[in-house]
mmCIF file of C-alpha atoms in Angstrom:
data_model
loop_
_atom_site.group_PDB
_atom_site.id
_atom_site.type_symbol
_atom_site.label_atom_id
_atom_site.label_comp_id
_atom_site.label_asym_id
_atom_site.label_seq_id
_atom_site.Cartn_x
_atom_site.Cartn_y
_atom_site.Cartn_z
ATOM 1 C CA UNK A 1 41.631 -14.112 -9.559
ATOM 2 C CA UNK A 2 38.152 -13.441 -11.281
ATOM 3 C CA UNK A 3 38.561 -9.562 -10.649
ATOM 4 C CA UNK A 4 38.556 -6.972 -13.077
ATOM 5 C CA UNK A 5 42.375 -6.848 -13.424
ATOM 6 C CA UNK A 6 42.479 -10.179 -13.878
ATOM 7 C CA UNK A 7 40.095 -10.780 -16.371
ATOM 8 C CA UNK A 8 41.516 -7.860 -18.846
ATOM 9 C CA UNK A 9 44.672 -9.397 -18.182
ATOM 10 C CA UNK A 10 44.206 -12.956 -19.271
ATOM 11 C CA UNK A 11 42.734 -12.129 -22.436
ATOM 12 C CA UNK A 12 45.354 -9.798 -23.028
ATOM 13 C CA UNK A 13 47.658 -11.895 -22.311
ATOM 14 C CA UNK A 14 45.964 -14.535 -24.788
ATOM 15 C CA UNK A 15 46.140 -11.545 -27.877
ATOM 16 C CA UNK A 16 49.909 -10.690 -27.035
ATOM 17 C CA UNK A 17 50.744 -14.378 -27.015
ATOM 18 C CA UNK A 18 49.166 -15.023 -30.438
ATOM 19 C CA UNK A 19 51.439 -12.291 -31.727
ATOM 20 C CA UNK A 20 54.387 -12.909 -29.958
ATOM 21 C CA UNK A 21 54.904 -16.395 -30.693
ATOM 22 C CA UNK A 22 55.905 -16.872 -26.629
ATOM 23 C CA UNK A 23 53.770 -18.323 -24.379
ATOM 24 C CA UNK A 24 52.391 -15.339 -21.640
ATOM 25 C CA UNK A 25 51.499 -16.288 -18.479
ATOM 26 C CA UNK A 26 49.580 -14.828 -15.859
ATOM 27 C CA UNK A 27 51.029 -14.566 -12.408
ATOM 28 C CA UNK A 28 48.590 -12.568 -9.964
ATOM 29 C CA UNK A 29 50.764 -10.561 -6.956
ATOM 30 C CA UNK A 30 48.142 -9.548 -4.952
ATOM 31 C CA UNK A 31 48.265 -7.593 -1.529
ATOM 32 C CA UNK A 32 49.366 -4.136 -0.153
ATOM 33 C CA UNK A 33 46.761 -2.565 -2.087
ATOM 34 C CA UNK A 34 48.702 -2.970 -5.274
ATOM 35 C CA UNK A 35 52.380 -2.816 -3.732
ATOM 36 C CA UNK A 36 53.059 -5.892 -4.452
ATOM 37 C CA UNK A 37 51.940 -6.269 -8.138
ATOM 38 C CA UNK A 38 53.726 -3.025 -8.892
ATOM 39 C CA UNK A 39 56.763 -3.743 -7.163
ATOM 40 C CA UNK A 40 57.257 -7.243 -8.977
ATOM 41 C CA UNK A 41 56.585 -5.193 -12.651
ATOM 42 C CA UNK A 42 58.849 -2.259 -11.741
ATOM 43 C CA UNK A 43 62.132 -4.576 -10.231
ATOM 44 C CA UNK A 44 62.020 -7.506 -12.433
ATOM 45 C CA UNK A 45 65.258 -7.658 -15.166
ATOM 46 C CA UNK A 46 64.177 -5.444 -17.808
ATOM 47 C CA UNK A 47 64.464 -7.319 -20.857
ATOM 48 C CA UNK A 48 60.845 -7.799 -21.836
ATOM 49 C CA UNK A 49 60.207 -11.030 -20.221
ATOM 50 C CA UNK A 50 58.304 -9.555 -17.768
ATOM 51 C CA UNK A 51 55.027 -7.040 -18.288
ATOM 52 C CA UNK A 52 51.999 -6.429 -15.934
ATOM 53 C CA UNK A 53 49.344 -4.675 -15.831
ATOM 54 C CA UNK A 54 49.342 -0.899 -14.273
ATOM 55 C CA UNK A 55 46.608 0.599 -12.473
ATOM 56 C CA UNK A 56 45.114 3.744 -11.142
ATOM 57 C CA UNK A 57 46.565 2.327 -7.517
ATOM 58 C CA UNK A 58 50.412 3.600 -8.809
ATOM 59 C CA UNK A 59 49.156 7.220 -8.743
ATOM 60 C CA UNK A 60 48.144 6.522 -5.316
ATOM 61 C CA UNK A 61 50.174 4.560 -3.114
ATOM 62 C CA UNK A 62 53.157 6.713 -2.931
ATOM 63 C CA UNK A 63 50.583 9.789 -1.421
ATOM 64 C CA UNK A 64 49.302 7.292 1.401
ATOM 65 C CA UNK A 65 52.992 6.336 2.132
ATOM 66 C CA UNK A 66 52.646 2.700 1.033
ATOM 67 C CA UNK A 67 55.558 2.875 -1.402
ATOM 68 C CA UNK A 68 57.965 4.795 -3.275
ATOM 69 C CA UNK A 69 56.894 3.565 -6.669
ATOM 70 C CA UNK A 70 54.909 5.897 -9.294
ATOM 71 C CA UNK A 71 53.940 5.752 -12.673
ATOM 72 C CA UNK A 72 57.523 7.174 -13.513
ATOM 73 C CA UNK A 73 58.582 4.017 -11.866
ATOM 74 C CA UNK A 74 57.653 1.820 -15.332
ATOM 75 C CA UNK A 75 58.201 1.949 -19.295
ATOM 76 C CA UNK A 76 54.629 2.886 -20.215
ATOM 77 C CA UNK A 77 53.594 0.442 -23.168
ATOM 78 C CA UNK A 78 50.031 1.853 -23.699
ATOM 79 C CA UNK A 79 46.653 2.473 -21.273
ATOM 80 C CA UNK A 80 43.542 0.230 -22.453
ATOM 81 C CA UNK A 81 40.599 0.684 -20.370
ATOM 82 C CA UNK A 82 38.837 3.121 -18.128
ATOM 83 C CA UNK A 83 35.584 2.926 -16.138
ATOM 84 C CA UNK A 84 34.497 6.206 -14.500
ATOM 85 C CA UNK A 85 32.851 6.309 -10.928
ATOM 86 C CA UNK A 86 28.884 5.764 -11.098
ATOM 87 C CA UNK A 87 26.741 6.189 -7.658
ATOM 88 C CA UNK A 88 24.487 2.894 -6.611
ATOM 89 C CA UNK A 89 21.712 2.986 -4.255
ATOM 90 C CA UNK A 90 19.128 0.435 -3.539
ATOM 91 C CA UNK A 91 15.675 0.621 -5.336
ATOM 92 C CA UNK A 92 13.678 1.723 -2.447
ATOM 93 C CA UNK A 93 16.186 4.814 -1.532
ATOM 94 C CA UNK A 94 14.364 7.892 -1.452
ATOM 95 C CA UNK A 95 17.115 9.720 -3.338
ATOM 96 C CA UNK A 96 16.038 9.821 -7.159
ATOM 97 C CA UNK A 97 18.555 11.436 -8.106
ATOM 98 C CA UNK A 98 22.291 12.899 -7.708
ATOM 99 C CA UNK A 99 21.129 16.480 -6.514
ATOM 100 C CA UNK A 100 18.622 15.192 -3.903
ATOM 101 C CA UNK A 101 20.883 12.711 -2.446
ATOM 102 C CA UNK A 102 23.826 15.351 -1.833
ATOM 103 C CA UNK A 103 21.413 17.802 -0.156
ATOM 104 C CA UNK A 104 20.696 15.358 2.672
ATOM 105 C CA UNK A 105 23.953 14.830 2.961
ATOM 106 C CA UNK A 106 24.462 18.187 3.577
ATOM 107 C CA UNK A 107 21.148 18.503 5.940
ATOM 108 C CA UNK A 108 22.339 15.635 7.415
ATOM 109 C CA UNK A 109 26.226 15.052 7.453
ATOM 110 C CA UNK A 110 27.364 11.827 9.405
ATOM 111 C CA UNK A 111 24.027 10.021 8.927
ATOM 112 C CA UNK A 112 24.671 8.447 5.439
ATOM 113 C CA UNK A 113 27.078 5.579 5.211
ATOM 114 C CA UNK A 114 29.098 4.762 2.123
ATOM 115 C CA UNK A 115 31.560 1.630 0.884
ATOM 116 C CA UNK A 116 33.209 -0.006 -1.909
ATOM 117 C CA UNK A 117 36.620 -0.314 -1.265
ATOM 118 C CA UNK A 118 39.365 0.075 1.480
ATOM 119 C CA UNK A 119 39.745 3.392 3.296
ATOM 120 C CA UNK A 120 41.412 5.507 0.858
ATOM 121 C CA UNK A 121 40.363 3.242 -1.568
ATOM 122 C CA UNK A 122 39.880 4.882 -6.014
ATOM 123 C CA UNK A 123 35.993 4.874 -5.126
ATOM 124 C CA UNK A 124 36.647 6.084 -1.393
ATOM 125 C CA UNK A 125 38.652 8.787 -3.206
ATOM 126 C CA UNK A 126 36.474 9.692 -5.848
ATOM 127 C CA UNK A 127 33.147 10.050 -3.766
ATOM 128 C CA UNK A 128 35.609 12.488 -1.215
ATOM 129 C CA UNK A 129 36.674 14.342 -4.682
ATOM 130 C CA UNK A 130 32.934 14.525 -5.919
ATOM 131 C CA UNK A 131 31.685 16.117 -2.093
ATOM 132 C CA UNK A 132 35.139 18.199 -1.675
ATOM 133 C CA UNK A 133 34.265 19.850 -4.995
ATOM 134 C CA UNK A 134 30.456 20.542 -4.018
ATOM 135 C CA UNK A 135 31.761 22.262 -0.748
ATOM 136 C CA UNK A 136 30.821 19.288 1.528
ATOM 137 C CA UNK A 137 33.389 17.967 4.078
ATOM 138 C CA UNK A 138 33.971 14.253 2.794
ATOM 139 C CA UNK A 139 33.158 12.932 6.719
ATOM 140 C CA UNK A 140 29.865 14.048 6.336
ATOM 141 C CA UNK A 141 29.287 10.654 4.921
ATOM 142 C CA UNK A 142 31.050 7.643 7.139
ATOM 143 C CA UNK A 143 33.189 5.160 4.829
ATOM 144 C CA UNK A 144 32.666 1.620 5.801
ATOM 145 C CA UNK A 145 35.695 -0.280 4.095
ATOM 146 C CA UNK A 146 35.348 -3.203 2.280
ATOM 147 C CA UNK A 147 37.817 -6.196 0.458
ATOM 148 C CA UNK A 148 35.751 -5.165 -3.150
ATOM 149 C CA UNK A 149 33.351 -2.677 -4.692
ATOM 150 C CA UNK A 150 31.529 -6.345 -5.004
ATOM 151 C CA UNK A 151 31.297 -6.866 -1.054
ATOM 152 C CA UNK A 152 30.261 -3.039 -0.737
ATOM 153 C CA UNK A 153 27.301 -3.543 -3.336
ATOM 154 C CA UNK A 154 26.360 -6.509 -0.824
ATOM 155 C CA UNK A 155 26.360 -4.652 2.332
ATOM 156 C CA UNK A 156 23.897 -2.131 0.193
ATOM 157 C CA UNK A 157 21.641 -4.488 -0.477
ATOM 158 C CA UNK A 158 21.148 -5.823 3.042
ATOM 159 C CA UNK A 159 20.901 -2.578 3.881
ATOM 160 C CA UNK A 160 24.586 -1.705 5.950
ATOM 161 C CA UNK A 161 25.174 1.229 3.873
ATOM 162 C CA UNK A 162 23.112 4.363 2.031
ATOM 163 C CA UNK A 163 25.137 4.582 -1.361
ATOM 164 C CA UNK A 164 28.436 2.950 -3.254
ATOM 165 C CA UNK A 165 30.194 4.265 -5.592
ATOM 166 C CA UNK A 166 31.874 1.968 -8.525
ATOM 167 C CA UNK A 167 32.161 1.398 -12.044
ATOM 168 C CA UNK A 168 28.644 0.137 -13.727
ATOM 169 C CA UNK A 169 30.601 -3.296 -14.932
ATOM 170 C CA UNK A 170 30.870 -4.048 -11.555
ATOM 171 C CA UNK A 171 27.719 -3.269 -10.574
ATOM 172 C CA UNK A 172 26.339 -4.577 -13.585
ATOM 173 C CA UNK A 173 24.968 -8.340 -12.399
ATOM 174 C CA UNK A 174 22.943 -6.457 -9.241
ATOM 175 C CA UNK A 175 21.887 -3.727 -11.091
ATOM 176 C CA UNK A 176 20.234 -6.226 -14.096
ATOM 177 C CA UNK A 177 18.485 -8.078 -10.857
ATOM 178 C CA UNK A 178 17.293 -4.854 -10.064
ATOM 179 C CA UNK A 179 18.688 -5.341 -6.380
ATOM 180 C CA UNK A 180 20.538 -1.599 -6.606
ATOM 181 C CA UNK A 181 19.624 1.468 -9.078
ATOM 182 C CA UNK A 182 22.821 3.679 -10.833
ATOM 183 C CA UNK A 183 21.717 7.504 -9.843
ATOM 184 C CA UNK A 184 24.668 8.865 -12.028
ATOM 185 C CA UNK A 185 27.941 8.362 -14.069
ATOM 186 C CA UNK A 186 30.541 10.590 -12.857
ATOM 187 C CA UNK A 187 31.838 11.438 -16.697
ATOM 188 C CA UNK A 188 31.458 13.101 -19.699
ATOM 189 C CA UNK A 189 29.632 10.433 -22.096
ATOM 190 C CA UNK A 190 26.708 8.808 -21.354
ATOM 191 C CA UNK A 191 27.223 4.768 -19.897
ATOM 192 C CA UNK A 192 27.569 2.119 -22.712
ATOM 193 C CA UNK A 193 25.954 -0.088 -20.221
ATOM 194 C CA UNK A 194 23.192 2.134 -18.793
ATOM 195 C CA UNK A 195 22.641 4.845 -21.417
ATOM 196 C CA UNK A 196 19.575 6.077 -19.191
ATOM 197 C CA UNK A 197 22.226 7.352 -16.163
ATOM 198 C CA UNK A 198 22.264 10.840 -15.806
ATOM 199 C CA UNK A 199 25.986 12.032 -16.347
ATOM 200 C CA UNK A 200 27.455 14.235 -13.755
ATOM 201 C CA UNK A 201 26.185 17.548 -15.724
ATOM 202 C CA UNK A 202 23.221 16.215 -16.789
ATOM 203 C CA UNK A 203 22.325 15.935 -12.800
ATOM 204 C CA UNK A 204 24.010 18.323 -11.071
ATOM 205 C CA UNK A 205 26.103 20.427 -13.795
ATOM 206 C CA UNK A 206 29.352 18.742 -12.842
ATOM 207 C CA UNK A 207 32.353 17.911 -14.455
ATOM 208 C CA UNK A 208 33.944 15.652 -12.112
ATOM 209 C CA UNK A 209 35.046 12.730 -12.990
ATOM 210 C CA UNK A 210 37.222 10.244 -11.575
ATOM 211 C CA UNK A 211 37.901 6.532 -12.264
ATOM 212 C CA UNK A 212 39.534 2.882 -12.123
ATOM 213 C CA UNK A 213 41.864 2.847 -15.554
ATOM 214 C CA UNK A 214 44.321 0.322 -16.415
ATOM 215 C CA UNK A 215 47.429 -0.170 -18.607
ATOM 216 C CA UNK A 216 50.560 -2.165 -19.617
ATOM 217 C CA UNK A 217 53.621 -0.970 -18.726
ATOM 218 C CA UNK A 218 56.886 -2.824 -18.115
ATOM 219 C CA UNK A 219 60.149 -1.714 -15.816
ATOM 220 C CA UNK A 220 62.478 1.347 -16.628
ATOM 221 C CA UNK A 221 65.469 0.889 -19.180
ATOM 222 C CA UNK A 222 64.450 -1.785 -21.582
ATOM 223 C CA UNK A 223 66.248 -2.340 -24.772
ATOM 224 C CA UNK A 224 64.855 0.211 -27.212
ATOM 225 C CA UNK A 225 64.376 -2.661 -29.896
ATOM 226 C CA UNK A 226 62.661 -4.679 -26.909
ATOM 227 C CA UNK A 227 60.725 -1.668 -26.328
ATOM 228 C CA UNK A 228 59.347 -1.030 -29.754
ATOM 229 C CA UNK A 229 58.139 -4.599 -30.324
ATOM 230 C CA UNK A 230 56.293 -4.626 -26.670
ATOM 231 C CA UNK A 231 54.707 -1.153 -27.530
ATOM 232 C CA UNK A 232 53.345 -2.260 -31.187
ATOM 233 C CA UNK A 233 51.838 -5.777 -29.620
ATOM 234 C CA UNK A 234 49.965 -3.884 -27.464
ATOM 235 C CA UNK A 235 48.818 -1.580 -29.815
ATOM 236 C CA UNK A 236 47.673 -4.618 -32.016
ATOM 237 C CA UNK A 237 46.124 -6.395 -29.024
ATOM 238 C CA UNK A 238 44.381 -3.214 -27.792
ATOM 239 C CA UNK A 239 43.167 -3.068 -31.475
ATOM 240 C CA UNK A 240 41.873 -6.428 -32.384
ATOM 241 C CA UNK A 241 38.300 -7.174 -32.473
ATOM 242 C CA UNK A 242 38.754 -10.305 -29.717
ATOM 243 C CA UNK A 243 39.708 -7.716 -27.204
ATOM 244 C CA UNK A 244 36.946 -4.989 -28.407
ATOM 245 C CA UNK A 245 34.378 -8.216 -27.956
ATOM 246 C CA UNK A 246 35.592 -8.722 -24.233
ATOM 247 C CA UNK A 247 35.217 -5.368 -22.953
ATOM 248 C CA UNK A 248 32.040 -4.980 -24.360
ATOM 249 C CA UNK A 249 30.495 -8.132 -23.727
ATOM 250 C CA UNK A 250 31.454 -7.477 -19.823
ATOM 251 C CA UNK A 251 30.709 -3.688 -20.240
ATOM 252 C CA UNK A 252 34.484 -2.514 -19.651
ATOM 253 C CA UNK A 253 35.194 0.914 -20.895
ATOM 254 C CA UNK A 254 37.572 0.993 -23.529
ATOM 255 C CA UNK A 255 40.315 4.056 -23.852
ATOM 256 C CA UNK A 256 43.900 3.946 -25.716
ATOM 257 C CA UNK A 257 46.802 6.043 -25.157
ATOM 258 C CA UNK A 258 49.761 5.537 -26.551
ATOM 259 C CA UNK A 259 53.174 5.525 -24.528
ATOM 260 C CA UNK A 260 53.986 8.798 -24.260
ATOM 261 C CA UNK A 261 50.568 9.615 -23.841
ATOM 262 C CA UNK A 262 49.979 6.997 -21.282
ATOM 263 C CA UNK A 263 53.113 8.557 -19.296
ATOM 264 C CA UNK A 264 50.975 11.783 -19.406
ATOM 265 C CA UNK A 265 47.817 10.777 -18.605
ATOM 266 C CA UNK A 266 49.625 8.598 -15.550
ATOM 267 C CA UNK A 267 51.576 11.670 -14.295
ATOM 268 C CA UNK A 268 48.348 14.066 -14.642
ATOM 269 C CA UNK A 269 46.300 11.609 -12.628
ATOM 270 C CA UNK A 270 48.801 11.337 -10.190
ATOM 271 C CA UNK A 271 48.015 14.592 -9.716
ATOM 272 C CA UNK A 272 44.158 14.935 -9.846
ATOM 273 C CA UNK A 273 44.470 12.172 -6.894
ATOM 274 C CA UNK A 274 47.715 13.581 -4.382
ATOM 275 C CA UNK A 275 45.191 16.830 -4.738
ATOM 276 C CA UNK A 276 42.497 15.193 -3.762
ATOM 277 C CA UNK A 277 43.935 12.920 -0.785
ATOM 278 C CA UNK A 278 46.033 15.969 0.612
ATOM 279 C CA UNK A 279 42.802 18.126 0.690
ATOM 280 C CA UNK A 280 40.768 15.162 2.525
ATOM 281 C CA UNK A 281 43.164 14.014 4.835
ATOM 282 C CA UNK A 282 44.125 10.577 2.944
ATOM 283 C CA UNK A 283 47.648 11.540 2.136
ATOM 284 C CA UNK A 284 50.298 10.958 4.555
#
């Protein structure tokens, strides 16, 4: 409750129930880093009564062994939000920038601590992704795990770790205090939050990006009819001007995909992130 997931869900879940006519409740299945919540989407009845909300976790978990489950596991109903990594480091960190803070990594591999999330964690990954693809070994910078990106961005500030990597809205409150600086945005466009971040190529020249997304998707075999109404309420919901308020209001990134599109973009992340685990040891 109060995460990131849960706040795009509830007012979601608000939009689809103006539409629907049904009430839509909220039920948060937390635990097994995402395991649970995707198993109780993917083996309820299918018949449209229950939805949930998909995240970048499914095209992970099956790679560390946790499940069975994947993104082919689900009847995709349409991807709504996506919030590539960014880099924080504290104001007085003598790295001003993306280049200068890799290069002591390099000098210096095992001195630098990191955290964020658990071990194997989408930031864990993505900062091992980012230093596989610049030909450093990802343990040249130690991962302390943490419960949130939140309780990482605390442990920088009282100075347990060197760097975190996260999406700006969650870094947003500490970076407005000024208690942490963004050095980069791992992604193609500049930050609707922090225009001023340096994007990967604007720092360094890379294209690497990697992030948190999130989408609705419902279990296999529905009722095509069931199916069709589902996939145009989400379209609407995705659409409305309520749900383009929220996201930017709390700086979330918006992205659509349709469902076939959305089954893509699952199954092609899937990919970017097995590759990624296998090559740094994460995968089982």
């Amino acid at each position: 409750a109060g995460g990131g997931t849960d706040s795009v869900g509830r007012i979601f879940a608000s939009l689809l129930e103006r539409d629907l006519g049904k009430p839509v409740n909220v039920v948060n299945r937390t635990g097994g880093s995402g395991v649970v919540g995707h198993t109780a989407i993917a083996g309820a009845r299918p018949d449209g009564y229950t939805i949930g909300i998909l995240t970048v976790e499914i095209a992970m978990m099956h790679h560390q062994g946790l499940t069975r489950l994947s993104g082919a596991s689900f009847t995709p109903l349409g991807l709504i939000n996506f919030d590539p990594t960014a880099i924080q480091v504290r104001p007085d960190s003598p790295y001003a920038g993306l280049g200068e803070l890799l290069n002591a990594i390099r000098a210096h591999p095992g001195k630098l601590k990191a955290s964020g999330t658990a071990q194997g964690g989408i930031w864990h990954v993505s900062l091992c992704g980012l230093l596989h693809e610049q030909r450093i070994p990802p343990g040249a910078v130690v991962w302390v795990p943490s419960n949130s990106n939140a309780a990482g961005l605390l442990d920088l500030v009282a100075g347990g770790v060197d760097l975190v990597p996260g999406s700006h809205p969650e870094g947003r409150s500490l970076i407005d205090a000024g208690k942490v600086k963004s050095l980069v945005i791992l992604d193609e466009k500049p930050s609707r939050l922090y225009p001023n971040v340096p994007t990967g190529v604007q720092a360094i020249g890379t294209r690497w990006t990697m992030g948190a997304w999130r989408g609705i998707g419902a279990p296999r075999n529905l009722p095509k009819a069931i199916e069709a109404r589902l996939q145009a309420a989400v379209r609407k919901a995705y659409e409305s001007k309520d749900y383009e308020d929220f996201m930017n209001q709390r700086g979330f990134g918006l992205r659509w995909a349709g469902p076939d599109e959305f089954a893509a973009y699952m199954a092609k992340a899937d990919e970017q992130l097995g590759g990624v685990m296998k090559a740094v040891g994460l995968a089982k």
